[in-house]
Amino acid sequence: MTILVTGGAGFIGSHTCVELLNSNHEIIVLDNYSNSNIESLNRVKRLTGKDFKVYEVDLLDKEKVEEVFKENSIEAVIHFAGLKAVGESVEKPIYYYQNNIMGTLILTELMQKYCVHNLVFSSSATVYGDPKEVPISEDSPLYATNPYGRTKLMIEEILRDLYVSNNNWSIASLRYFNPIGAHESGLIGEDPKGIPNNLMPYITHVATGKLTELNVFGNDYSTPDGTGVRDYIHVVDLAKGHIKSLGKVLSTKGIEAYNLGTGQGYSVLELVDAFEKASGQKIPYKIAPRRSGDIAECYADPAKAERELGWTTVKSLEEMCIDSWRWQKKNPDGYLTKAAYMSGH
Ligand code: WQD
């Protein structure tokens, strides 16, 4: 039996594929490469020494997606495929609803048709909007403040209705906090297209000299040093959380949401300081105006995942910085950096 990984060529998807293969699962990957590169999957194969089928398919192409179900005996789906840039979602809401919602409706309709009822869904802490209190638990109020977050919240509700309609479903919605870091090999990592929106890839591009200085979006928040506080989680810890969630959906019925975070918040300036210490690279920055839509503080109460999944994070902020830097140093142009990879160092 096989695990279908949609969006498996992406940052979290590729790291989860490594953990799935290392846990002796058979996998197949479906990806349209709209925000990823097939090179990441070549490196997953190199890292694990294992092969797997890859389908270049867009979830909106129902016929092509159905062929994947016809050709394979799928036991469960880990569903990463989706657009995830908050700012872009505000500019292009229909693009986001079509891709994220319609893509999920097509996927789950075919899962139902082929009697595949085990699903791990890539949700996000963005479903908590601007939390009234931190740390955030799974029963904190849910409300999204942007179209991207609303797609995640709507999909969670759709999946809940799906379970109510048919109790054979077994579903885990994983609410990620801020994934950073990279596999210790430095062969796979975060490779956003264009100028990075997120903090860590922006920092690593300043460290390589690709960008000149970091803009710190506001230092007048009600936080210890005035800059935004987030729950940064190592992408390998996050990937391992998917393996634990997969085990749960394969062994039980029902639907649950889990926060995947460390439970520890760090400010922008604390992350910059940690990165400078870990990398030995100075990160010049200037204080810039707040970014619209940003919140002051967001970090998880991860107790439910620890209790019910037997999962907890183990990697420190220093390791996240060291691993992010190793990936970017070896791959200054991300997966387009062929030379470093081909020369094998
Ligand atoms: C982190 C902190 C910024 C860039 C986003 C999505 C969320 C999830 C994770 C998908 C904030 C500050 C950032 C910069 C800065 N993605 N910052 N200068 O906004 O917490 O979450 O990614 O699920 O949905 O919203 O992450 O890395 O963009 O920002 O000062 O150039 O860094 O203000 O305080 P965010 P981020």
Short mmCIF file of C-alpha atoms in Angstrom, two decimals, residues 42-312:
data_model
loop_
_atom_site.label_atom_id
_atom_site.label_comp_id
_atom_site.label_asym_id
_atom_site.label_seq_id
_atom_site.Cartn_x
_atom_site.Cartn_y
_atom_site.Cartn_z
CA ASN A 42 15.86 14.00 -7.16
CA ARG A 43 17.67 14.90 -3.96
CA VAL A 44 15.13 13.04 -1.79
CA LYS A 45 15.89 9.94 -3.87
CA ARG A 46 19.63 10.53 -3.46
CA LEU A 47 19.31 11.11 0.29
CA THR A 48 17.25 7.99 0.96
CA GLY A 49 18.58 5.72 -1.78
CA LYS A 50 14.95 4.93 -2.60
CA ASP A 51 12.91 5.46 -5.75
CA PHE A 52 9.28 6.45 -6.10
CA LYS A 53 6.83 7.53 -8.78
CA VAL A 54 6.32 11.27 -9.39
CA TYR A 55 3.31 12.66 -11.25
CA GLU A 56 3.48 16.23 -12.59
CA VAL A 57 -0.20 16.89 -12.12
CA ASP A 58 -2.32 19.86 -11.06
CA LEU A 59 -5.03 18.90 -8.55
CA LEU A 60 -7.51 20.90 -10.65
CA ASP A 61 -7.01 18.41 -13.51
CA LYS A 62 -9.49 15.82 -12.22
CA GLU A 63 -8.89 13.29 -15.00
CA LYS A 64 -5.14 13.24 -14.41
CA VAL A 65 -5.61 13.01 -10.64
CA GLU A 66 -8.02 10.09 -11.12
CA GLU A 67 -5.37 8.25 -13.16
CA VAL A 68 -3.10 8.41 -10.11
CA PHE A 69 -5.77 6.66 -8.05
CA LYS A 70 -6.43 4.11 -10.80
CA GLU A 71 -2.75 3.24 -11.22
CA ASN A 72 -1.85 2.92 -7.56
CA SER A 73 -3.14 1.19 -4.46
CA ILE A 74 -3.27 4.21 -2.16
CA GLU A 75 -3.64 3.68 1.60
CA ALA A 76 -3.53 7.31 2.77
CA VAL A 77 -2.95 10.83 1.51
CA ILE A 78 -0.76 13.57 2.99
CA HIS A 79 -2.10 16.72 1.36
CA PHE A 80 0.42 19.61 1.12
CA ALA A 81 -0.47 20.96 -2.33
CA GLY A 82 -1.76 24.51 -2.10
CA LEU A 83 -0.84 28.17 -2.42
CA LYS A 84 0.47 29.70 0.81
CA ALA A 85 1.53 33.35 0.43
CA VAL A 86 -0.63 35.56 2.65
CA GLY A 87 0.08 38.78 0.76
CA GLU A 88 -0.57 37.18 -2.64
CA SER A 89 -3.85 35.73 -1.35
CA VAL A 90 -5.07 39.25 -0.55
CA GLU A 91 -4.27 40.36 -4.12
CA LYS A 92 -5.62 37.20 -5.82
CA PRO A 93 -8.38 35.67 -3.64
CA ILE A 94 -10.12 33.76 -6.45
CA TYR A 95 -6.81 32.14 -7.47
CA TYR A 96 -6.39 30.99 -3.85
CA TYR A 97 -9.96 29.73 -3.38
CA GLN A 98 -9.85 27.88 -6.71
CA ASN A 99 -6.50 26.24 -6.06
CA ASN A 100 -6.78 25.44 -2.38
CA ILE A 101 -10.50 24.72 -1.99
CA MET A 102 -11.32 23.21 -5.42
CA GLY A 103 -8.09 21.22 -5.39
CA THR A 104 -9.05 19.70 -2.05
CA LEU A 105 -12.63 19.00 -3.18
CA ILE A 106 -11.35 17.10 -6.23
CA LEU A 107 -8.86 15.18 -4.12
CA THR A 108 -11.35 14.15 -1.44
CA GLU A 109 -14.04 13.25 -4.02
CA LEU A 110 -11.60 10.85 -5.66
CA MET A 111 -10.43 9.53 -2.29
CA GLN A 112 -14.06 8.72 -1.50
CA LYS A 113 -14.58 7.10 -4.93
CA TYR A 114 -11.53 4.88 -4.45
CA CYS A 115 -12.30 4.15 -0.78
CA VAL A 116 -9.24 5.98 0.56
CA HIS A 117 -10.37 7.46 3.88
CA ASN A 118 -7.07 8.29 5.61
CA LEU A 119 -5.97 11.91 5.28
CA VAL A 120 -3.33 14.16 6.87
CA PHE A 121 -4.08 17.76 5.90
CA SER A 122 -1.54 20.61 5.88
CA SER A 123 -3.33 23.37 7.78
CA SER A 124 -1.79 26.41 9.45
CA ALA A 125 -1.69 28.46 12.66
CA THR A 126 -3.06 31.25 10.50
CA VAL A 127 -6.52 29.80 11.28
CA TYR A 128 -6.18 31.42 14.72
CA GLY A 129 -6.01 34.91 13.25
CA ASP A 130 -4.78 37.44 15.85
CA PRO A 131 -4.97 35.31 19.02
CA LYS A 132 -6.34 36.99 22.13
CA GLU A 133 -3.97 34.98 24.31
CA VAL A 134 -0.84 32.87 23.89
CA PRO A 135 0.14 30.07 23.97
CA ILE A 136 -2.53 28.95 21.49
CA SER A 137 -4.34 25.65 22.03
CA GLU A 138 -6.48 23.77 19.48
CA ASP A 139 -9.69 25.01 21.11
CA SER A 140 -8.62 28.67 20.82
CA PRO A 141 -11.06 30.71 18.70
CA LEU A 142 -10.71 30.14 14.95
CA TYR A 143 -11.00 33.04 12.56
CA ALA A 144 -8.88 33.91 9.57
CA THR A 145 -7.76 37.42 8.66
CA ASN A 146 -6.79 36.81 5.02
CA PRO A 147 -7.97 34.67 2.07
CA TYR A 148 -5.10 32.20 2.50
CA GLY A 149 -6.05 31.59 6.12
CA ARG A 150 -9.72 31.38 5.16
CA THR A 151 -8.96 28.61 2.65
CA LYS A 152 -7.28 26.61 5.41
CA LEU A 153 -10.16 27.21 7.82
CA MET A 154 -12.78 26.35 5.18
CA ILE A 155 -10.97 23.15 4.25
CA GLU A 156 -10.87 22.12 7.91
CA GLU A 157 -14.65 22.66 8.05
CA ILE A 158 -15.17 20.74 4.77
CA LEU A 159 -13.19 17.82 6.19
CA ARG A 160 -15.27 17.92 9.37
CA ASP A 161 -18.47 17.71 7.30
CA LEU A 162 -16.93 14.86 5.32
CA TYR A 163 -16.30 12.90 8.51
CA VAL A 164 -19.86 13.57 9.76
CA SER A 165 -21.19 12.25 6.42
CA ASN A 166 -19.09 9.08 6.63
CA ASN A 167 -17.46 7.92 9.86
CA ASN A 168 -15.05 5.74 7.91
CA TRP A 169 -12.86 8.79 7.43
CA SER A 170 -9.79 9.27 9.56
CA ILE A 171 -8.44 12.82 9.31
CA ALA A 172 -5.72 14.88 11.03
CA SER A 173 -5.47 18.62 10.30
CA LEU A 174 -2.00 19.84 11.24
CA ARG A 175 -1.72 23.52 12.16
CA TYR A 176 1.89 24.51 11.45
CA PHE A 177 3.49 27.46 13.18
CA ASN A 178 6.66 28.85 11.52
CA PRO A 179 8.68 26.12 9.78
CA ILE A 180 12.40 26.93 9.22
CA GLY A 181 15.65 24.97 9.01
CA ALA A 182 16.60 22.23 6.53
CA HIS A 183 17.74 18.62 6.37
CA GLU A 184 21.22 18.27 7.94
CA SER A 185 22.67 17.19 4.58
CA GLY A 186 22.07 20.66 3.14
CA LEU A 187 20.65 18.98 0.02
CA ILE A 188 17.02 20.00 0.53
CA GLY A 189 15.63 23.19 2.03
CA GLU A 190 13.37 26.20 1.65
CA ASP A 191 13.49 27.65 -1.87
CA PRO A 192 10.83 30.37 -2.31
CA LYS A 193 10.52 31.83 -5.80
CA GLY A 194 11.55 35.51 -6.06
CA ILE A 195 12.14 37.77 -3.05
CA PRO A 196 11.28 35.77 0.09
CA ASN A 197 8.22 36.85 2.09
CA ASN A 198 9.21 34.85 5.15
CA LEU A 199 11.85 35.88 7.67
CA MET A 200 14.36 33.00 7.61
CA PRO A 201 14.83 32.70 3.83
CA TYR A 202 15.18 36.49 3.71
CA ILE A 203 17.89 36.31 6.40
CA THR A 204 19.76 33.50 4.63
CA HIS A 205 19.76 35.48 1.37
CA VAL A 206 21.20 38.49 3.24
CA ALA A 207 23.84 36.12 4.64
CA THR A 208 24.82 34.97 1.14
CA GLY A 209 24.87 38.57 -0.09
CA LYS A 210 21.99 38.03 -2.53
CA LEU A 211 20.05 40.66 -0.53
CA THR A 212 21.69 43.65 1.15
CA GLU A 213 19.84 44.11 4.44
CA LEU A 214 16.83 42.85 6.37
CA ASN A 215 13.81 45.08 6.91
CA VAL A 216 12.47 44.46 10.40
CA PHE A 217 8.73 45.05 10.04
CA GLY A 218 8.05 47.15 13.12
CA ASN A 219 9.61 47.33 16.59
CA ASP A 220 6.64 48.86 18.38
CA TYR A 221 4.67 45.70 19.11
CA SER A 222 3.77 44.87 22.72
CA THR A 223 6.57 42.27 22.92
CA PRO A 224 9.79 42.26 24.99
CA ASP A 225 11.92 43.91 22.30
CA GLY A 226 9.04 45.36 20.24
CA THR A 227 9.48 43.00 17.27
CA GLY A 228 7.12 40.19 16.24
CA VAL A 229 7.25 36.94 18.22
CA ARG A 230 6.72 33.60 16.43
CA ASP A 231 6.99 29.87 17.16
CA TYR A 232 9.79 28.70 14.86
CA ILE A 233 9.82 24.95 14.36
CA HIS A 234 12.51 22.88 12.61
CA VAL A 235 11.13 21.46 9.36
CA VAL A 236 12.50 17.98 10.24
CA ASP A 237 10.64 18.03 13.58
CA LEU A 238 7.57 19.10 11.60
CA ALA A 239 8.07 16.30 9.06
CA LYS A 240 8.28 13.77 11.90
CA GLY A 241 5.00 15.12 13.22
CA HIS A 242 3.45 14.01 9.91
CA ILE A 243 4.77 10.48 10.38
CA LYS A 244 3.17 10.35 13.83
CA SER A 245 -0.09 11.78 12.44
CA LEU A 246 -0.07 9.23 9.61
CA GLY A 247 0.27 6.45 12.17
CA LYS A 248 -2.72 7.82 14.04
CA VAL A 249 -5.00 8.14 11.00
CA LEU A 250 -4.03 4.63 9.87
CA SER A 251 -4.97 3.16 13.23
CA THR A 252 -8.10 5.08 14.27
CA LYS A 253 -11.22 6.73 12.82
CA GLY A 254 -12.25 10.30 13.54
CA ILE A 255 -11.08 13.84 12.88
CA GLU A 256 -8.68 15.90 14.97
CA ALA A 257 -6.64 19.11 14.65
CA TYR A 258 -3.14 19.41 16.11
CA ASN A 259 -0.83 22.35 16.69
CA LEU A 260 2.67 21.54 15.44
CA GLY A 261 4.90 24.06 17.17
CA THR A 262 7.60 24.12 19.84
CA GLY A 263 5.59 26.13 22.39
CA GLN A 264 8.45 28.67 22.54
CA GLY A 265 8.24 32.12 20.91
CA TYR A 266 11.21 34.10 19.62
CA SER A 267 11.25 37.70 18.34
CA VAL A 268 12.64 38.83 15.00
CA LEU A 269 15.71 40.31 16.68
CA GLU A 270 16.25 37.14 18.73
CA LEU A 271 16.20 35.09 15.51
CA VAL A 272 18.64 37.50 13.82
CA ASP A 273 20.96 37.25 16.84
CA ALA A 274 20.72 33.44 16.91
CA PHE A 275 21.43 33.25 13.18
CA GLU A 276 24.48 35.53 13.44
CA LYS A 277 25.91 33.39 16.25
CA ALA A 278 25.18 30.11 14.42
CA SER A 279 26.46 31.21 11.02
CA GLY A 280 29.17 33.74 11.87
CA GLN A 281 27.48 36.00 9.30
CA LYS A 282 26.50 39.57 10.17
CA ILE A 283 22.91 40.38 9.21
CA PRO A 284 22.55 44.13 8.64
CA TYR A 285 19.00 45.35 9.24
CA LYS A 286 16.89 48.44 9.53
CA ILE A 287 13.61 49.03 11.31
CA ALA A 288 10.84 49.40 8.73
CA PRO A 289 7.10 50.07 9.10
CA ARG A 290 4.86 47.23 10.27
CA ARG A 291 3.69 44.81 7.52
CA SER A 292 -0.10 44.92 7.14
CA GLY A 293 -1.80 41.84 8.55
CA ASP A 294 1.07 40.96 10.90
CA ILE A 295 0.28 40.14 14.52
CA ALA A 296 2.41 40.76 17.61
CA GLU A 297 2.72 37.28 19.10
CA CYS A 298 1.90 33.75 17.98
CA TYR A 299 3.17 30.56 19.58
CA ALA A 300 1.70 27.12 20.23
CA ASP A 301 0.56 25.06 23.16
CA PRO A 302 1.74 21.71 21.67
CA ALA A 303 0.39 19.58 24.55
CA LYS A 304 -2.33 17.83 22.50
CA ALA A 305 0.10 16.60 19.82
CA GLU A 306 2.52 15.47 22.52
CA ARG A 307 -0.28 13.62 24.35
CA GLU A 308 -2.16 12.09 21.44
CA LEU A 309 0.58 11.65 18.83
CA GLY A 310 3.52 10.99 21.12
CA TRP A 311 5.30 13.78 19.20
CA THR A 312 7.47 16.59 20.46
#
